[in-house]
Amino acid sequence: MPQSSITKRQSAIVVGGGLAGLAAAVGLAQHGVRVTVLESRNRLGGRAGSFTDPASGQMVDACQHVSMGCCTNLAHLLRTVGAGHLLAPQPKLYFVTPDRRTSVFKADPWPAPFHLGRALFGAHYLTPLDKLRVAYGLAAMLWARPDADPPLLPWLLAHRQNRRTIERFWGVVLTSALNETVDRVGLKYARKVFRDGFVRHRDAFTVHVPSVPLGRLYGDELRTWLAAHDVEVRENTGARRLAVSPEGRHTEGVELRDGARLAADWYVLAVPFDRVADLLPPELVAREPYFAAAGNLAPSPITSVHLWFDRPTMALPHAVLVDCLGQWVFDRGEVAPGEFYLQVVVSAARDLRGLGRDEIRQRIVDELGRLFPPVARAKLLRAKVVTEHSATFSAVPGVDRWRVPQGSPVANLALAGDWTATGWPATMEGAVRSGYLAAEALLARAGAPARLVRPDL
Ligand SMILES: Cc1cc2nc3c(=O)[nH]c(=O)nc-3n(C[C@H](O)[C@H](O)[C@H](O)COP(=O)(O)OP(=O)(O)OC[C@H]3O[C@@H](n4cnc5c(N)ncnc54)[C@H](O)[C@@H]3O)c2cc1C
């Protein structure tokens, strides 16, 4: 039973059916609000979504997504809608270098932060002195002021890191976690990754891989839950603009792309940062710095390479690639009779920009062939290269000055999205937190305050 519910049945419209919008819808519905979700595409999940591969009819993730043990709100959302069992924890991570050597990264049965000490000191791709440098850098990072956000690279160099530790340790972890390279990020989110992801709790670093395509993870169970809680989901329904009263105090409705207009008591705008300004009255964006802030965020791309081979190629479920073009490779097994599917992810993929898809595919296949000899012997049946140019915002130093809190200056409007102020990088966890925070902001304004955000591990 909800702890509080609004006495007169209130209604809300959520624009955007990504994780932020879905979390807001779930949070509001749990507290008695009748919610309508408007999603412009023909599916839910937003950037964490799948497409149907025309060659096979299979549901394929646009890009492999993983979560971690520290992502408590995403786990809560999935448990709430009955999909928690579809995330598979990976107790071990495999780090592979171009010489084909592998280090297994797993926790010892010691309390945090000592649980990963042996794993770090066992890494074959760092010298003993490098490991001491890393340990020193980590200690200094954890002692840094939580809000200090100087450029990371000079900070690392000032804290005894060298090219090897930057490329093989800091870069390997942070480029994937923040979707940005070490030379572009600030200290704050780097610290967040190591503190929340590795140091604070034994289970925080455990990577969770969906055991089904994202389209399924955010599919049937979620829809069943939403329907049972009176949430109407309208796909293929794009919003053109929110109508806001002339003095900017009140949202009056949503104008749809087909010209129809919908109205509710409360509104959540849960779209990517580069869509916000277009969906609001231009004079409001010009007048209120709050609404213009998202315009300062810059995008960072991710490229994923999908490969279908005629036989099994990897003996590992996944591998983190050190000193390689690809950063992670996931073996998704035999997805159709005689089709063995690998996916390679390249985060912060700016260096691939000038290359065509065939060139990217070839470089990745050649690299995998050198790392895993069965790949070189296998026949490549099909391949697909997908680049999401605006995969996430870039976590540059001081980025938080453009990440606004969810409660907006318009009384009945909240913003949500991985780019809003969550204290988290752009992740599924950040998106869900933003949705819960947006719902909290509106419930508080409706006089029915509730706590939705789950505590950290
Ligand atoms: C390639 C890639 C790989 C990633 N890998 C990971 C990972 O491994 N782990 C992780 O945690 N995160 C990962 N992320 C980040 C994660 O996907 C996002 O942080 C998260 O999904 C963002 O959710 P959101 O709801 O904020 O935004 P979105 O998912 O972008 O949702 C916004 C929704 O609004 C809809 N919309 C836009 N305009 C309108 C309109 N006018 N009317 C109606 N609807 C509209 C969009 O169609 C979309 O569905 C990855 C992202 C990408 C792109």
JSON list of C-alpha atoms and ligand atoms in Angstrom, two decimals, residues 15-21 38-41 43-48 62-67 71 74 237-240 257 270-272 275 279 302-304 345 388 390-392 416-419 426-429 431 434, ligand 1:
[
{"chain": "A", "resi": 15, "resn": "VAL", "atom": "CA", "xyz": [6.29, 13.03, -21.99]},
{"chain": "A", "resi": 16, "resn": "GLY", "atom": "CA", "xyz": [8.94, 10.42, -22.84]},
{"chain": "A", "resi": 17, "resn": "GLY", "atom": "CA", "xyz": [8.82, 6.67, -22.28]},
{"chain": "A", "resi": 18, "resn": "GLY", "atom": "CA", "xyz": [12.52, 6.17, -21.50]},
{"chain": "A", "resi": 19, "resn": "LEU", "atom": "CA", "xyz": [13.62, 4.97, -18.07]},
{"chain": "A", "resi": 20, "resn": "ALA", "atom": "CA", "xyz": [13.24, 8.42, -16.55]},
{"chain": "A", "resi": 21, "resn": "GLY", "atom": "CA", "xyz": [9.66, 8.81, -17.74]},
{"chain": "A", "resi": 38, "resn": "LEU", "atom": "CA", "xyz": [3.39, 9.79, -24.26]},
{"chain": "A", "resi": 39, "resn": "GLU", "atom": "CA", "xyz": [6.19, 8.19, -26.26]},
{"chain": "A", "resi": 40, "resn": "SER", "atom": "CA", "xyz": [7.03, 9.29, -29.79]},
{"chain": "A", "resi": 41, "resn": "ARG", "atom": "CA", "xyz": [8.55, 5.95, -30.82]},
{"chain": "A", "resi": 43, "resn": "ARG", "atom": "CA", "xyz": [8.40, 1.18, -28.08]},
{"chain": "A", "resi": 44, "resn": "LEU", "atom": "CA", "xyz": [9.34, 1.99, -24.51]},
{"chain": "A", "resi": 45, "resn": "GLY", "atom": "CA", "xyz": [12.83, 2.15, -23.01]},
{"chain": "A", "resi": 46, "resn": "GLY", "atom": "CA", "xyz": [14.26, 5.10, -24.96]},
{"chain": "A", "resi": 47, "resn": "ARG", "atom": "CA", "xyz": [18.00, 4.81, -25.45]},
{"chain": "A", "resi": 48, "resn": "ALA", "atom": "CA", "xyz": [17.96, 1.53, -23.54]},
{"chain": "A", "resi": 62, "resn": "ALA", "atom": "CA", "xyz": [20.92, -1.15, -30.16]},
{"chain": "A", "resi": 63, "resn": "CYS", "atom": "CA", "xyz": [23.76, -1.39, -27.66]},
{"chain": "A", "resi": 64, "resn": "GLN", "atom": "CA", "xyz": [24.46, -3.80, -24.83]},
{"chain": "A", "resi": 65, "resn": "HIS", "atom": "CA", "xyz": [23.55, -2.16, -21.52]},
{"chain": "A", "resi": 66, "resn": "VAL", "atom": "CA", "xyz": [24.87, -3.29, -18.15]},
{"chain": "A", "resi": 67, "resn": "SER", "atom": "CA", "xyz": [24.05, -2.26, -14.62]},
{"chain": "A", "resi": 71, "resn": "CYS", "atom": "CA", "xyz": [22.46, 0.88, -9.11]},
{"chain": "A", "resi": 74, "resn": "LEU", "atom": "CA", "xyz": [17.18, 0.68, -11.32]},
{"chain": "A", "resi": 237, "resn": "THR", "atom": "CA", "xyz": [2.51, 9.76, -29.83]},
{"chain": "A", "resi": 238, "resn": "GLY", "atom": "CA", "xyz": [4.96, 12.62, -30.03]},
{"chain": "A", "resi": 239, "resn": "ALA", "atom": "CA", "xyz": [4.47, 15.82, -28.07]},
{"chain": "A", "resi": 240, "resn": "ARG", "atom": "CA", "xyz": [5.00, 18.99, -30.09]},
{"chain": "A", "resi": 257, "resn": "ARG", "atom": "CA", "xyz": [2.31, 16.34, -33.19]},
{"chain": "A", "resi": 270, "resn": "ALA", "atom": "CA", "xyz": [11.31, 13.28, -19.54]},
{"chain": "A", "resi": 271, "resn": "VAL", "atom": "CA", "xyz": [13.13, 13.78, -22.84]},
{"chain": "A", "resi": 272, "resn": "PRO", "atom": "CA", "xyz": [16.86, 13.95, -23.71]},
{"chain": "A", "resi": 275, "resn": "ARG", "atom": "CA", "xyz": [14.97, 18.06, -26.92]},
{"chain": "A", "resi": 279, "resn": "LEU", "atom": "CA", "xyz": [9.17, 21.33, -26.33]},
{"chain": "A", "resi": 302, "resn": "ILE", "atom": "CA", "xyz": [28.90, 5.29, -28.36]},
{"chain": "A", "resi": 303, "resn": "THR", "atom": "CA", "xyz": [29.47, 2.79, -31.17]},
{"chain": "A", "resi": 304, "resn": "SER", "atom": "CA", "xyz": [28.40, -0.84, -30.92]},
{"chain": "A", "resi": 345, "resn": "VAL", "atom": "CA", "xyz": [31.10, -1.64, -27.36]},
{"chain": "A", "resi": 388, "resn": "GLU", "atom": "CA", "xyz": [24.48, 6.72, -31.17]},
{"chain": "A", "resi": 390, "resn": "SER", "atom": "CA", "xyz": [24.18, 11.65, -28.59]},
{"chain": "A", "resi": 391, "resn": "ALA", "atom": "CA", "xyz": [24.46, 8.60, -26.35]},
{"chain": "A", "resi": 392, "resn": "THR", "atom": "CA", "xyz": [24.99, 10.59, -23.14]},
{"chain": "A", "resi": 416, "resn": "ALA", "atom": "CA", "xyz": [13.35, 14.15, -15.65]},
{"chain": "A", "resi": 417, "resn": "GLY", "atom": "CA", "xyz": [16.14, 12.51, -17.61]},
{"chain": "A", "resi": 418, "resn": "ASP", "atom": "CA", "xyz": [19.61, 11.13, -17.03]},
{"chain": "A", "resi": 419, "resn": "TRP", "atom": "CA", "xyz": [20.96, 14.64, -17.64]},
{"chain": "A", "resi": 426, "resn": "ALA", "atom": "CA", "xyz": [24.27, 9.42, -17.51]},
{"chain": "A", "resi": 427, "resn": "THR", "atom": "CA", "xyz": [23.18, 5.85, -16.84]},
{"chain": "A", "resi": 428, "resn": "MET", "atom": "CA", "xyz": [20.01, 3.83, -16.48]},
{"chain": "A", "resi": 429, "resn": "GLU", "atom": "CA", "xyz": [20.39, 4.32, -12.72]},
{"chain": "A", "resi": 431, "resn": "ALA", "atom": "CA", "xyz": [17.57, 8.08, -15.41]},
{"chain": "A", "resi": 434, "resn": "SER", "atom": "CA", "xyz": [15.62, 11.39, -12.02]},
{"chain": "B", "resi": 1, "resn": "LIG", "atom": "C1", "xyz": [24.69, 3.22, -26.91]},
{"chain": "B", "resi": 1, "resn": "LIG", "atom": "C2", "xyz": [24.38, 3.43, -25.45]},
{"chain": "B", "resi": 1, "resn": "LIG", "atom": "C3", "xyz": [24.91, 2.57, -24.49]},
{"chain": "B", "resi": 1, "resn": "LIG", "atom": "C4", "xyz": [24.63, 2.77, -23.15]},
{"chain": "B", "resi": 1, "resn": "LIG", "atom": "N1", "xyz": [25.10, 1.87, -22.23]},
{"chain": "B", "resi": 1, "resn": "LIG", "atom": "C5", "xyz": [24.69, 1.99, -20.94]},
{"chain": "B", "resi": 1, "resn": "LIG", "atom": "C6", "xyz": [25.02, 1.00, -19.99]},
{"chain": "B", "resi": 1, "resn": "LIG", "atom": "O1", "xyz": [25.67, -0.01, -20.28]},
{"chain": "B", "resi": 1, "resn": "LIG", "atom": "N2", "xyz": [24.58, 1.16, -18.70]},
{"chain": "B", "resi": 1, "resn": "LIG", "atom": "C7", "xyz": [23.82, 2.23, -18.34]},
{"chain": "B", "resi": 1, "resn": "LIG", "atom": "O2", "xyz": [23.44, 2.32, -17.16]},
{"chain": "B", "resi": 1, "resn": "LIG", "atom": "N3", "xyz": [23.50, 3.19, -19.23]},
{"chain": "B", "resi": 1, "resn": "LIG", "atom": "C8", "xyz": [23.90, 3.09, -20.51]},
{"chain": "B", "resi": 1, "resn": "LIG", "atom": "N4", "xyz": [23.53, 4.03, -21.42]},
{"chain": "B", "resi": 1, "resn": "LIG", "atom": "C9", "xyz": [22.81, 5.23, -20.95]},
{"chain": "B", "resi": 1, "resn": "LIG", "atom": "C10", "xyz": [21.33, 4.94, -20.78]},
{"chain": "B", "resi": 1, "resn": "LIG", "atom": "O3", "xyz": [20.78, 4.31, -21.91]},
{"chain": "B", "resi": 1, "resn": "LIG", "atom": "C11", "xyz": [20.62, 6.28, -20.56]},
{"chain": "B", "resi": 1, "resn": "LIG", "atom": "O4", "xyz": [21.26, 7.00, -19.55]},
{"chain": "B", "resi": 1, "resn": "LIG", "atom": "C12", "xyz": [19.15, 6.12, -20.18]},
{"chain": "B", "resi": 1, "resn": "LIG", "atom": "O5", "xyz": [18.53, 5.12, -20.93]},
{"chain": "B", "resi": 1, "resn": "LIG", "atom": "C13", "xyz": [18.48, 7.47, -20.40]},
{"chain": "B", "resi": 1, "resn": "LIG", "atom": "O6", "xyz": [17.11, 7.39, -20.09]},
{"chain": "B", "resi": 1, "resn": "LIG", "atom": "P1", "xyz": [16.19, 8.70, -20.20]},
{"chain": "B", "resi": 1, "resn": "LIG", "atom": "O7", "xyz": [14.82, 8.26, -19.90]},
{"chain": "B", "resi": 1, "resn": "LIG", "atom": "O8", "xyz": [16.80, 9.79, -19.42]},
{"chain": "B", "resi": 1, "resn": "LIG", "atom": "O9", "xyz": [16.29, 9.17, -21.72]},
{"chain": "B", "resi": 1, "resn": "LIG", "atom": "P2", "xyz": [15.83, 8.40, -23.05]},
{"chain": "B", "resi": 1, "resn": "LIG", "atom": "O10", "xyz": [16.11, 6.95, -22.92]},
{"chain": "B", "resi": 1, "resn": "LIG", "atom": "O11", "xyz": [16.46, 9.11, -24.19]},
{"chain": "B", "resi": 1, "resn": "LIG", "atom": "O12", "xyz": [14.25, 8.58, -23.08]},
{"chain": "B", "resi": 1, "resn": "LIG", "atom": "C14", "xyz": [13.62, 9.72, -23.59]},
{"chain": "B", "resi": 1, "resn": "LIG", "atom": "C15", "xyz": [12.38, 9.27, -24.32]},
{"chain": "B", "resi": 1, "resn": "LIG", "atom": "O13", "xyz": [11.66, 10.42, -24.74]},
{"chain": "B", "resi": 1, "resn": "LIG", "atom": "C16", "xyz": [11.12, 10.16, -26.01]},
{"chain": "B", "resi": 1, "resn": "LIG", "atom": "N5", "xyz": [10.79, 11.44, -26.64]},
{"chain": "B", "resi": 1, "resn": "LIG", "atom": "C17", "xyz": [11.65, 12.38, -27.11]},
{"chain": "B", "resi": 1, "resn": "LIG", "atom": "N6", "xyz": [10.96, 13.42, -27.60]},
{"chain": "B", "resi": 1, "resn": "LIG", "atom": "C18", "xyz": [9.65, 13.13, -27.43]},
{"chain": "B", "resi": 1, "resn": "LIG", "atom": "C19", "xyz": [8.44, 13.83, -27.74]},
{"chain": "B", "resi": 1, "resn": "LIG", "atom": "N7", "xyz": [8.46, 15.03, -28.35]},
{"chain": "B", "resi": 1, "resn": "LIG", "atom": "N8", "xyz": [7.26, 13.25, -27.42]},
{"chain": "B", "resi": 1, "resn": "LIG", "atom": "C20", "xyz": [7.21, 12.02, -26.81]},
{"chain": "B", "resi": 1, "resn": "LIG", "atom": "N9", "xyz": [8.34, 11.33, -26.53]},
{"chain": "B", "resi": 1, "resn": "LIG", "atom": "C21", "xyz": [9.53, 11.89, -26.82]},
{"chain": "B", "resi": 1, "resn": "LIG", "atom": "C22", "xyz": [12.23, 9.38, -26.71]},
{"chain": "B", "resi": 1, "resn": "LIG", "atom": "O14", "xyz": [11.75, 8.66, -27.83]},
{"chain": "B", "resi": 1, "resn": "LIG", "atom": "C23", "xyz": [12.71, 8.48, -25.58]},
{"chain": "B", "resi": 1, "resn": "LIG", "atom": "O15", "xyz": [12.02, 7.24, -25.55]},
{"chain": "B", "resi": 1, "resn": "LIG", "atom": "C24", "xyz": [23.83, 3.87, -22.76]},
{"chain": "B", "resi": 1, "resn": "LIG", "atom": "C25", "xyz": [23.30, 4.72, -23.73]},
{"chain": "B", "resi": 1, "resn": "LIG", "atom": "C26", "xyz": [23.55, 4.50, -25.05]},
{"chain": "B", "resi": 1, "resn": "LIG", "atom": "C27", "xyz": [22.95, 5.41, -26.07]}
]
